mmCIF file of C-alpha atoms in Angstrom:
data_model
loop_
_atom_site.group_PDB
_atom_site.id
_atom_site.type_symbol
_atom_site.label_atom_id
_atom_site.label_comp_id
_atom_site.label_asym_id
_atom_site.label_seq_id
_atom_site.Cartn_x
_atom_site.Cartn_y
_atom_site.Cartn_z
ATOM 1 C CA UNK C 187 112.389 75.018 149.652
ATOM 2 C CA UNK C 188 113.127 71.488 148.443
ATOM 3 C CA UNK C 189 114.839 69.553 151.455
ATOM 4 C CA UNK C 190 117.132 68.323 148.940
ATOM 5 C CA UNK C 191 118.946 71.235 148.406
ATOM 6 C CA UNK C 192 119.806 72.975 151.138
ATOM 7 C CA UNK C 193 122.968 71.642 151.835
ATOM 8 C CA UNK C 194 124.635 73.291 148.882
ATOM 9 C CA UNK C 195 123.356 76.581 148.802
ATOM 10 C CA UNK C 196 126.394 78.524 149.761
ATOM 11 C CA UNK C 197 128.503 78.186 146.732
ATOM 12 C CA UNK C 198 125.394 78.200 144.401
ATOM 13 C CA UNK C 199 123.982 81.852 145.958
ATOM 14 C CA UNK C 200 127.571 83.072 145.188
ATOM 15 C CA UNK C 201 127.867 81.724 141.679
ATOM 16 C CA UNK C 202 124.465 82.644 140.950
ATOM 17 C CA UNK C 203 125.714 86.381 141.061
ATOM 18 C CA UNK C 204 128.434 85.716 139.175
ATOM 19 C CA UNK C 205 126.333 84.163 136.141
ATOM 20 C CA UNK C 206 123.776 86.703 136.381
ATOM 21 C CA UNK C 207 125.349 89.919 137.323
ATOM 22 C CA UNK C 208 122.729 90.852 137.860
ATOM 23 C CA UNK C 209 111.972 91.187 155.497
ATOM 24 C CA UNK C 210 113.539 91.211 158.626
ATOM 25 C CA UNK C 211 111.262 89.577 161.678
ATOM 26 C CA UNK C 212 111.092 90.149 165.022
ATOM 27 C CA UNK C 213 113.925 89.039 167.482
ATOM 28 C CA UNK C 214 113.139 85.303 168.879
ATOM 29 C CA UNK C 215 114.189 84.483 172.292
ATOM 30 C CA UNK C 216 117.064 81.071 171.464
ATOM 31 C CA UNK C 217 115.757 78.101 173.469
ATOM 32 C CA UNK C 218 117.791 75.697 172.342
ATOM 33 C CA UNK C 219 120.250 75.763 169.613
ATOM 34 C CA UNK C 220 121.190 73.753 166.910
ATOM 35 C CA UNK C 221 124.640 72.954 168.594
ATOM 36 C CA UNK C 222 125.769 70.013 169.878
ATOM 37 C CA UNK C 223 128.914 68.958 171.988
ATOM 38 C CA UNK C 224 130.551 65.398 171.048
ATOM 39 C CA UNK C 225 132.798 64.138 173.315
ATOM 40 C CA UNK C 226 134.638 60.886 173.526
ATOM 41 C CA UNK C 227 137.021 60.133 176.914
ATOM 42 C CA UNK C 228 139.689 62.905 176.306
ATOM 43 C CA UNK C 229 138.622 65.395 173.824
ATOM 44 C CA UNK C 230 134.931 67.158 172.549
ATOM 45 C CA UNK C 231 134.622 68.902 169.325
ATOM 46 C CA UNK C 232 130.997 71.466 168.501
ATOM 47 C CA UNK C 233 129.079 71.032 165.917
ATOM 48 C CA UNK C 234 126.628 73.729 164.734
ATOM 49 C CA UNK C 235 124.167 73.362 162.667
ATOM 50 C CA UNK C 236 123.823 76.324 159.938
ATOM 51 C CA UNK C 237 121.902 77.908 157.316
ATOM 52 C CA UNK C 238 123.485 78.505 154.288
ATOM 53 C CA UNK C 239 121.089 81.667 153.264
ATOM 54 C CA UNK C 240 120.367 83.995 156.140
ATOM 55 C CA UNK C 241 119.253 87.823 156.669
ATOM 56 C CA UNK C 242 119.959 90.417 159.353
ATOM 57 C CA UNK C 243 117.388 89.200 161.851
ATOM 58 C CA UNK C 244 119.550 86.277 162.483
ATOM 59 C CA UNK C 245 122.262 88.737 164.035
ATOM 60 C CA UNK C 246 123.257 89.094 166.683
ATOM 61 C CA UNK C 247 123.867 85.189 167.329
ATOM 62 C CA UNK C 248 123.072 83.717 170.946
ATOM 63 C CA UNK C 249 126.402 84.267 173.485
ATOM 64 C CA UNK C 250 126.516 80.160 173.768
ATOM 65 C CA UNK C 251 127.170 80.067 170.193
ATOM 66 C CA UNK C 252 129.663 82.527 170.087
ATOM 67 C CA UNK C 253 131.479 81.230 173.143
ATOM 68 C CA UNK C 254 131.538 77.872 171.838
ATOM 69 C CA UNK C 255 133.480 79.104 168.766
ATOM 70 C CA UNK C 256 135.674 81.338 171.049
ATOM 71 C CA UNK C 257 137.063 78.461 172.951
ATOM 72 C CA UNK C 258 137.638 76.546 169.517
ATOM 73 C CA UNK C 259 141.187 76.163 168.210
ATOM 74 C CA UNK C 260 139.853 75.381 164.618
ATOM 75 C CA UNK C 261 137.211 75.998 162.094
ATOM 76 C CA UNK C 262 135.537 73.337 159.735
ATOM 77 C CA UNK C 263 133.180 73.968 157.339
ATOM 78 C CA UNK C 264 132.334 72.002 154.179
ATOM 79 C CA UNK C 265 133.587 74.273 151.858
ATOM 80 C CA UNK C 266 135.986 77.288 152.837
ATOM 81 C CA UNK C 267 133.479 79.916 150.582
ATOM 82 C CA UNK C 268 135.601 82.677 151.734
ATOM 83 C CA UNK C 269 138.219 81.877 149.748
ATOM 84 C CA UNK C 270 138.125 83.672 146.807
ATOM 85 C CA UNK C 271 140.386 80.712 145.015
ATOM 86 C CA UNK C 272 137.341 78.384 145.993
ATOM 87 C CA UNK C 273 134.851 80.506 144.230
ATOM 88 C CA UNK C 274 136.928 80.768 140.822
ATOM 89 C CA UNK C 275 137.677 76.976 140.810
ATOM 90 C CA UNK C 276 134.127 76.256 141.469
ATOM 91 C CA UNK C 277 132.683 78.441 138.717
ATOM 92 C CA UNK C 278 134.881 76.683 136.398
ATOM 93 C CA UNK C 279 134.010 73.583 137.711
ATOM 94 C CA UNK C 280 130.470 74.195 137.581
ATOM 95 C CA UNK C 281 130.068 75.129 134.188
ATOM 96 C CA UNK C 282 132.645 72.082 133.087
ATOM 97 C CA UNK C 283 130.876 69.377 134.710
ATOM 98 C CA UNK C 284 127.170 71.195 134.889
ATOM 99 C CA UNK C 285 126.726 71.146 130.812
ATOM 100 C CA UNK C 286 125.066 69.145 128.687
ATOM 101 C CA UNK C 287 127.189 66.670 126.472
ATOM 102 C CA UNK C 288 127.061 66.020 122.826
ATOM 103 C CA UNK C 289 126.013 69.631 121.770
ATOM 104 C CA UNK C 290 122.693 68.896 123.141
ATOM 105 C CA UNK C 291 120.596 71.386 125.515
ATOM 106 C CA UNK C 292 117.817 71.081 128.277
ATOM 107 C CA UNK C 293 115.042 71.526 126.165
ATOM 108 C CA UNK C 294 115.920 68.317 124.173
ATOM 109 C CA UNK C 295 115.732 66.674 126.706
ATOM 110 C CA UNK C 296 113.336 67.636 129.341
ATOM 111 C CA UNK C 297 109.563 66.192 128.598
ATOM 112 C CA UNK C 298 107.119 68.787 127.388
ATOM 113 C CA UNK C 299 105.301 69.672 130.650
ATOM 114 C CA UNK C 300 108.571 70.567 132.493
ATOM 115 C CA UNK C 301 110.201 72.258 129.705
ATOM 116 C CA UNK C 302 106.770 74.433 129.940
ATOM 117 C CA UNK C 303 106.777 74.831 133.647
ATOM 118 C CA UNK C 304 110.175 76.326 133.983
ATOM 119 C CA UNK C 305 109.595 78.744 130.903
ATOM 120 C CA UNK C 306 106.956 80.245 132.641
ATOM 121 C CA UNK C 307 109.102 80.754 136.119
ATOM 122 C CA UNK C 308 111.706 81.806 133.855
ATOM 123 C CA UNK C 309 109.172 84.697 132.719
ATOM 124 C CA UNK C 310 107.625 85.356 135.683
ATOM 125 C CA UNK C 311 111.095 86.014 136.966
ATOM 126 C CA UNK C 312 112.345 88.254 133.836
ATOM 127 C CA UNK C 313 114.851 85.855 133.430
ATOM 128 C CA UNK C 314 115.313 84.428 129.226
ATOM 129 C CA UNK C 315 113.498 81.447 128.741
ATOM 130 C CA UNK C 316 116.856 79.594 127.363
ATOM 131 C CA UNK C 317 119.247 80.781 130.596
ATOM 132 C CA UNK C 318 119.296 77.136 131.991
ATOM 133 C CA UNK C 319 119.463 75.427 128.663
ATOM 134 C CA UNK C 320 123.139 74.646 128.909
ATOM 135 C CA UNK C 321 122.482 72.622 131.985
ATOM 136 C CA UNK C 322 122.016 69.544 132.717
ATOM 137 C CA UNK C 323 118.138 69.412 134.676
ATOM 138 C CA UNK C 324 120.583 68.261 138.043
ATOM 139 C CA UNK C 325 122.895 71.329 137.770
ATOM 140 C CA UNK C 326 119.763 73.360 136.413
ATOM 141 C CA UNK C 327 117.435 72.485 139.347
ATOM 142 C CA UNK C 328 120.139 73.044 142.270
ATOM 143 C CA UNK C 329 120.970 76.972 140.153
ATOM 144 C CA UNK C 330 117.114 77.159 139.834
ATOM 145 C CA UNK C 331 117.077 76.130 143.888
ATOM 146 C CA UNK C 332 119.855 79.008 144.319
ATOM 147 C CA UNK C 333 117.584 82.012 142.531
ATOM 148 C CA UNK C 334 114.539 81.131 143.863
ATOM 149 C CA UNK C 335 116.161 81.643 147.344
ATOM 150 C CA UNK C 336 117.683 84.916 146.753
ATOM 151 C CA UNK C 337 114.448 85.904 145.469
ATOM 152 C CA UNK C 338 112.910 85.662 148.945
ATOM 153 C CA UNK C 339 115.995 88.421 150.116
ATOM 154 C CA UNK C 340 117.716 85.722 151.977
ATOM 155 C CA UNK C 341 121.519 86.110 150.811
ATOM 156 C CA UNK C 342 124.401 83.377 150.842
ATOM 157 C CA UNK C 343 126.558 86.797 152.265
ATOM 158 C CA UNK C 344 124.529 86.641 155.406
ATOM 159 C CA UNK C 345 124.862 82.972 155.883
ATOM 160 C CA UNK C 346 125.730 81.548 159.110
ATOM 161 C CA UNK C 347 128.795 79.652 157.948
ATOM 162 C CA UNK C 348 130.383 82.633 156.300
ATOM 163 C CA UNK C 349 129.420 84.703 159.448
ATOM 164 C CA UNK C 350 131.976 82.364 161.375
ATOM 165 C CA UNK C 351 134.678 82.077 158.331
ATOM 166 C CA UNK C 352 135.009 85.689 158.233
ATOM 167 C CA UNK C 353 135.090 85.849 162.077
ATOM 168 C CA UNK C 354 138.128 83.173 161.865
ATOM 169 C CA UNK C 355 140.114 84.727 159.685
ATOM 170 C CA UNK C 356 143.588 85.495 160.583
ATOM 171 C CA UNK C 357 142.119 84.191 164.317
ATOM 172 C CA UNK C 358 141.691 80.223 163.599
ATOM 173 C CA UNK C 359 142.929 77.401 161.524
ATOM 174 C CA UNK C 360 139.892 76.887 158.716
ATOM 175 C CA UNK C 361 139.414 73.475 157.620
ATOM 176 C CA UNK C 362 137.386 72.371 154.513
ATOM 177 C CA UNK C 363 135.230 68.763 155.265
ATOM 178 C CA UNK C 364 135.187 68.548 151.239
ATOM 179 C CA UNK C 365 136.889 69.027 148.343
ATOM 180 C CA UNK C 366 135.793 71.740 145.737
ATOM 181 C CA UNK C 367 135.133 68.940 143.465
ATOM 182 C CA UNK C 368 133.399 67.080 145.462
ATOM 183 C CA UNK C 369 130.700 69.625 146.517
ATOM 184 C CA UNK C 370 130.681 70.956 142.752
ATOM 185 C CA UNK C 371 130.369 67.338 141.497
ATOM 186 C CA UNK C 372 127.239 67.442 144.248
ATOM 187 C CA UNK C 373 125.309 70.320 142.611
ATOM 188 C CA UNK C 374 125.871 69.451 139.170
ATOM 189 C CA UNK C 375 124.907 65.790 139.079
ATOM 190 C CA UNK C 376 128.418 64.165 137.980
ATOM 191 C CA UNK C 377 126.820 60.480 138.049
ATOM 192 C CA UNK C 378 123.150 61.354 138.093
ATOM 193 C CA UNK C 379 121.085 60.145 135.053
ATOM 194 C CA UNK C 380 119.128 62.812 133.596
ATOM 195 C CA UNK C 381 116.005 61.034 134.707
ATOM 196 C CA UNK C 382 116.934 61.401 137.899
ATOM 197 C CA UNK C 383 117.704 64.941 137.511
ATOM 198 C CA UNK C 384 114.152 65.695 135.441
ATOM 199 C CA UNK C 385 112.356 64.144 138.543
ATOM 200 C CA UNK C 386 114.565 66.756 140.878
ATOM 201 C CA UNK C 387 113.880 69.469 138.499
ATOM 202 C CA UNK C 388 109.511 68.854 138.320
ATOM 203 C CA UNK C 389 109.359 68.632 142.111
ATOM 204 C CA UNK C 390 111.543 71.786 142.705
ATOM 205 C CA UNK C 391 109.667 74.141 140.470
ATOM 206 C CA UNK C 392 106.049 72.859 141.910
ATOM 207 C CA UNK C 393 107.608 73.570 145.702
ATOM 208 C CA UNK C 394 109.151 76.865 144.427
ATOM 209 C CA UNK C 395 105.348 78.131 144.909
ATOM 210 C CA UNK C 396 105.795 77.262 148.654
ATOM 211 C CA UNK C 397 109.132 78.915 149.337
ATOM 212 C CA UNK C 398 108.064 82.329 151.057
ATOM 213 C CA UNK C 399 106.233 80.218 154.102
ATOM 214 C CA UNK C 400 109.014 77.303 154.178
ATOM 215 C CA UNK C 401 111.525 80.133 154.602
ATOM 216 C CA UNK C 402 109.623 81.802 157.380
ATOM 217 C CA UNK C 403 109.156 78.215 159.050
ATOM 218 C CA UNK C 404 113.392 77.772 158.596
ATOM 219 C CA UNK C 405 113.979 81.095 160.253
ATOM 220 C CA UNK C 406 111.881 80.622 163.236
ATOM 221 C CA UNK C 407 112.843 76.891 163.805
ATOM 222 C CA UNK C 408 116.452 77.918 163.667
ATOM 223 C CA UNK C 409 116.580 80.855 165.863
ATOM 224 C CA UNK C 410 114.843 78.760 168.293
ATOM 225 C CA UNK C 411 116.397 75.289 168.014
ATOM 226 C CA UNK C 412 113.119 73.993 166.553
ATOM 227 C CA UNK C 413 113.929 70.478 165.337
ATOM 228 C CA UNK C 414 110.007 69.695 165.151
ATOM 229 C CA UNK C 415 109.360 72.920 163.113
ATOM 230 C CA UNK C 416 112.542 72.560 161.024
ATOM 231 C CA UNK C 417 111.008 68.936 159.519
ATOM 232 C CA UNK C 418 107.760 70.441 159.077
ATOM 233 C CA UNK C 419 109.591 73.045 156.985
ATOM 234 C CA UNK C 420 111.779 70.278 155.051
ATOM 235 C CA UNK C 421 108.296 69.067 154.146
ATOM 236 C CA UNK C 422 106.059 71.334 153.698
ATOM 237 C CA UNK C 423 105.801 71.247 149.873
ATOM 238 C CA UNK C 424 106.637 67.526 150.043
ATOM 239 C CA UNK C 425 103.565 65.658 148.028
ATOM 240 C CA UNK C 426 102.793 61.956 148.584
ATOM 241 C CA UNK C 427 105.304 60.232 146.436
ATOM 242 C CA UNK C 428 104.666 56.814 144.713
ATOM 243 C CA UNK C 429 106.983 53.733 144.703
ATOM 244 C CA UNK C 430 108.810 54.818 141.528
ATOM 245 C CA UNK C 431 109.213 58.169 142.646
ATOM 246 C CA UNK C 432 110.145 57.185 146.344
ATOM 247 C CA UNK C 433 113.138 55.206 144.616
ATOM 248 C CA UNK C 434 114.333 58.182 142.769
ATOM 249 C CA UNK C 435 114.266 60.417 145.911
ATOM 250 C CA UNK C 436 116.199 57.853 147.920
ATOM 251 C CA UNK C 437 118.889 58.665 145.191
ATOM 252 C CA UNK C 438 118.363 62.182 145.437
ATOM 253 C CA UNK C 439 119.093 61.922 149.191
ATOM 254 C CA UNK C 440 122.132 59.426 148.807
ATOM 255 C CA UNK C 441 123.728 62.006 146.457
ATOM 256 C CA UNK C 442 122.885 65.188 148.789
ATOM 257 C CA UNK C 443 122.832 63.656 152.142
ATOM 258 C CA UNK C 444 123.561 60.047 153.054
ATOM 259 C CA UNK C 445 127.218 59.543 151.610
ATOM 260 C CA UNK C 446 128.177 62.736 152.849
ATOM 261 C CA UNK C 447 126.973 62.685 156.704
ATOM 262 C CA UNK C 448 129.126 59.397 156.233
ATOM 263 C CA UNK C 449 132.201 61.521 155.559
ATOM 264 C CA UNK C 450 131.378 64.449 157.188
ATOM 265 C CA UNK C 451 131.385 61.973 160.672
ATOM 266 C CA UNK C 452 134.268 60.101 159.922
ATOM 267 C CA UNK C 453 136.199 63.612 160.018
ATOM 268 C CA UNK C 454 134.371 64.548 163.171
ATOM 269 C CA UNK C 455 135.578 61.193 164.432
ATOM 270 C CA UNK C 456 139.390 62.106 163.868
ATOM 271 C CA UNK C 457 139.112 65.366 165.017
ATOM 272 C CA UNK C 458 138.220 63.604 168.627
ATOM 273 C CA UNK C 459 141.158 61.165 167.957
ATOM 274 C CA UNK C 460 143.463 63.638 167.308
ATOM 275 C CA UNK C 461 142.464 65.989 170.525
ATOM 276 C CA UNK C 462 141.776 68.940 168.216
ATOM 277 C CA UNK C 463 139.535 71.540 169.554
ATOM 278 C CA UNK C 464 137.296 72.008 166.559
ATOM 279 C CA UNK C 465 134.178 73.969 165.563
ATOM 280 C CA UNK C 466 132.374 72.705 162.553
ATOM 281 C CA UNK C 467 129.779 74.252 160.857
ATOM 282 C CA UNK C 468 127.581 72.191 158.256
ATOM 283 C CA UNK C 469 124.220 72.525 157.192
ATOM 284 C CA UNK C 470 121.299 72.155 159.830
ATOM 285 C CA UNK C 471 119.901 69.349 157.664
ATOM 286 C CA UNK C 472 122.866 67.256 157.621
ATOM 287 C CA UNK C 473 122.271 67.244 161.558
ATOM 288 C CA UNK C 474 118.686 66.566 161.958
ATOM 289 C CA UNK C 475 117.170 65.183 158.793
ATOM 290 C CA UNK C 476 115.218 61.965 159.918
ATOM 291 C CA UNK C 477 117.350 59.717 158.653
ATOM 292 C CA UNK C 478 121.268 58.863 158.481
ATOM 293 C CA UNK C 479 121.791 62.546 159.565
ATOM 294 C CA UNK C 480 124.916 63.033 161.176
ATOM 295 C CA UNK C 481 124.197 62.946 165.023
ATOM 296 C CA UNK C 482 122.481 59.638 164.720
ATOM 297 C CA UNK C 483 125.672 58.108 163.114
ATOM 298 C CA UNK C 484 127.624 59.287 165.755
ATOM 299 C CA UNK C 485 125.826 58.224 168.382
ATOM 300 C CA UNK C 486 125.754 55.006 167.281
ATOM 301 C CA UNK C 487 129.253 55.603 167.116
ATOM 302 C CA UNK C 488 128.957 55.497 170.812
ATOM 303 C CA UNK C 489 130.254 59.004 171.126
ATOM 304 C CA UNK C 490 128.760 61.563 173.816
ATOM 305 C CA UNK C 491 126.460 64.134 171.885
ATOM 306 C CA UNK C 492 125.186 66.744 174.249
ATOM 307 C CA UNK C 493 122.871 69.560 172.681
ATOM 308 C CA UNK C 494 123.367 72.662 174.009
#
């Protein structure tokens, strides 16, 4: 699974069965957890780390977890996907600012060998050849991303985050860290250049051959609290990159990472100012990815960041 997707996968699993309409393991013991405690003088907020696709062997979750969201006045996540509102406006969204301008269509304007490459997943998948052609290559790589992930039997319904939104229902305030159109403008590339996009697009489908073992490497460095394992996973399909393409993936991860840990911490920050008692929920790599992940910043922040 390409690293640079994962933090959008929970609104893109649930449009993907909208627009197409159409393996289990065994129980690891937790030892650690991808849950942290930030504190500053008065006040501590949690923040867990999540992934967006899950299955049943991920259930039950550990007691600390659970008790940590128990004694939590409020829920944030980075996009309330329970909300059924959410899920219309981003659909809309997503096909408004995901399409191709100027009546033209992917295969104008991907190269040749790409254009080839992601006919033949589309046919090894029974999917038509021309489904994605009314994207742009962003917004088609991050749907492509989406597929190939429910492929594997992982499901956005089993995710972590919407484990704990449907838990605080009716129970806890929910708070959204973004905007819908913010995360849409995310997965569909509002600002990208297509070049950028067409560089996303190439890697993704050659790393889509090394989903099935990055998955299984995800699941067991989650359930475990393996941040070691969890980086090996972000990388597994990662080739050697030259100093053109290095460039382009620094934009890839300012897009899908860097400018939103930013955020994400500044609302983590008021949450301690304000003494709210908050859990937050955001995707594991926005945690621990090696660099400008969120827990870095706010350490530096010289805040108190306890795992647990």
């Amino acid at each position: 699974m390409m690293k640079r997707t994962l933090a959008v996968f929970e609104i893109l699993g649930l449009l993907v069965a909208v627009f197409l309409s159409g393996c289990s393991t065994p129980k690891e013991e937790y030892s650690k957890h991808f849950l942290w405690k930030v504190s500053d003088e008065n006040s501590s907020v949690y923040l867990l780390g999540c992934i967006h696709f899950a299955d049943s062997s991920f259930y039950p979750l550990d007691s600390v977890i659970i008790n940590a969201f128990d004694r939590s006045d409020e829920l944030a996540v980075e996009l309330d996907i329970s909300d059924s509102s959410v899920i219309k406006e981003s659909v809309r969204l997503s096909s408004e600012l995901g399409a191709l301008k100027d009546e033209k269509t992917l295969d104008m304007v991907l190269p040749e060998d790409v254009l080839n490459s992601l006919d033949s997943l589309c046919l090894s998948w029974y999917i038509p050849s021309d489904f994605f052609y009314g994207y742009n290559p962003w917004a088609a790589a991050m749907t492509l991303s989406a597929i190939a992930l429910q492929r594997t039997k992982f499901d956005a319904r089993l995710g972590i985050d919407l484990f704990f939104l449907m838990r605080a229902h009716e129970k806890k305030q929910i708070i959204s860290l973004e905007t819908v159109e913010e995360q849409v403008s995310v997965f569909t590339g509002v600002g990208i250049p297509d070049s950028i996009g067409i560089f996303y697009l190439k890697n993704l489908i050659q790393e889509i051959a090394m989903l099935d073992s990055s998955i299984t490497l995800f699941r067991r460095a989650w359930k475990t609290g393996n941040d070691s394992l969890f980086h090996v996973a972000m990388n597994l399909s990662t080739k050697k990159l030259d100093h053109s393409d290095s460039l382009l993936l620094e934009v890839v991860n300012e897009n899908v990472y860097y400018s939103r840990n930013r955020k994400m911490s500044e609302s983590v920050e008021k949450f301690l100012a304000e003494n709210r008692n908050v859990f937050v929920v955001v995707g594991t790599a926005h945690l621990i990815s090696e660099k400008e992940n969120i827990i870095d910043i706010l350490h530096r922040k010289g805040l108190t960041v306890e795992q647990l």
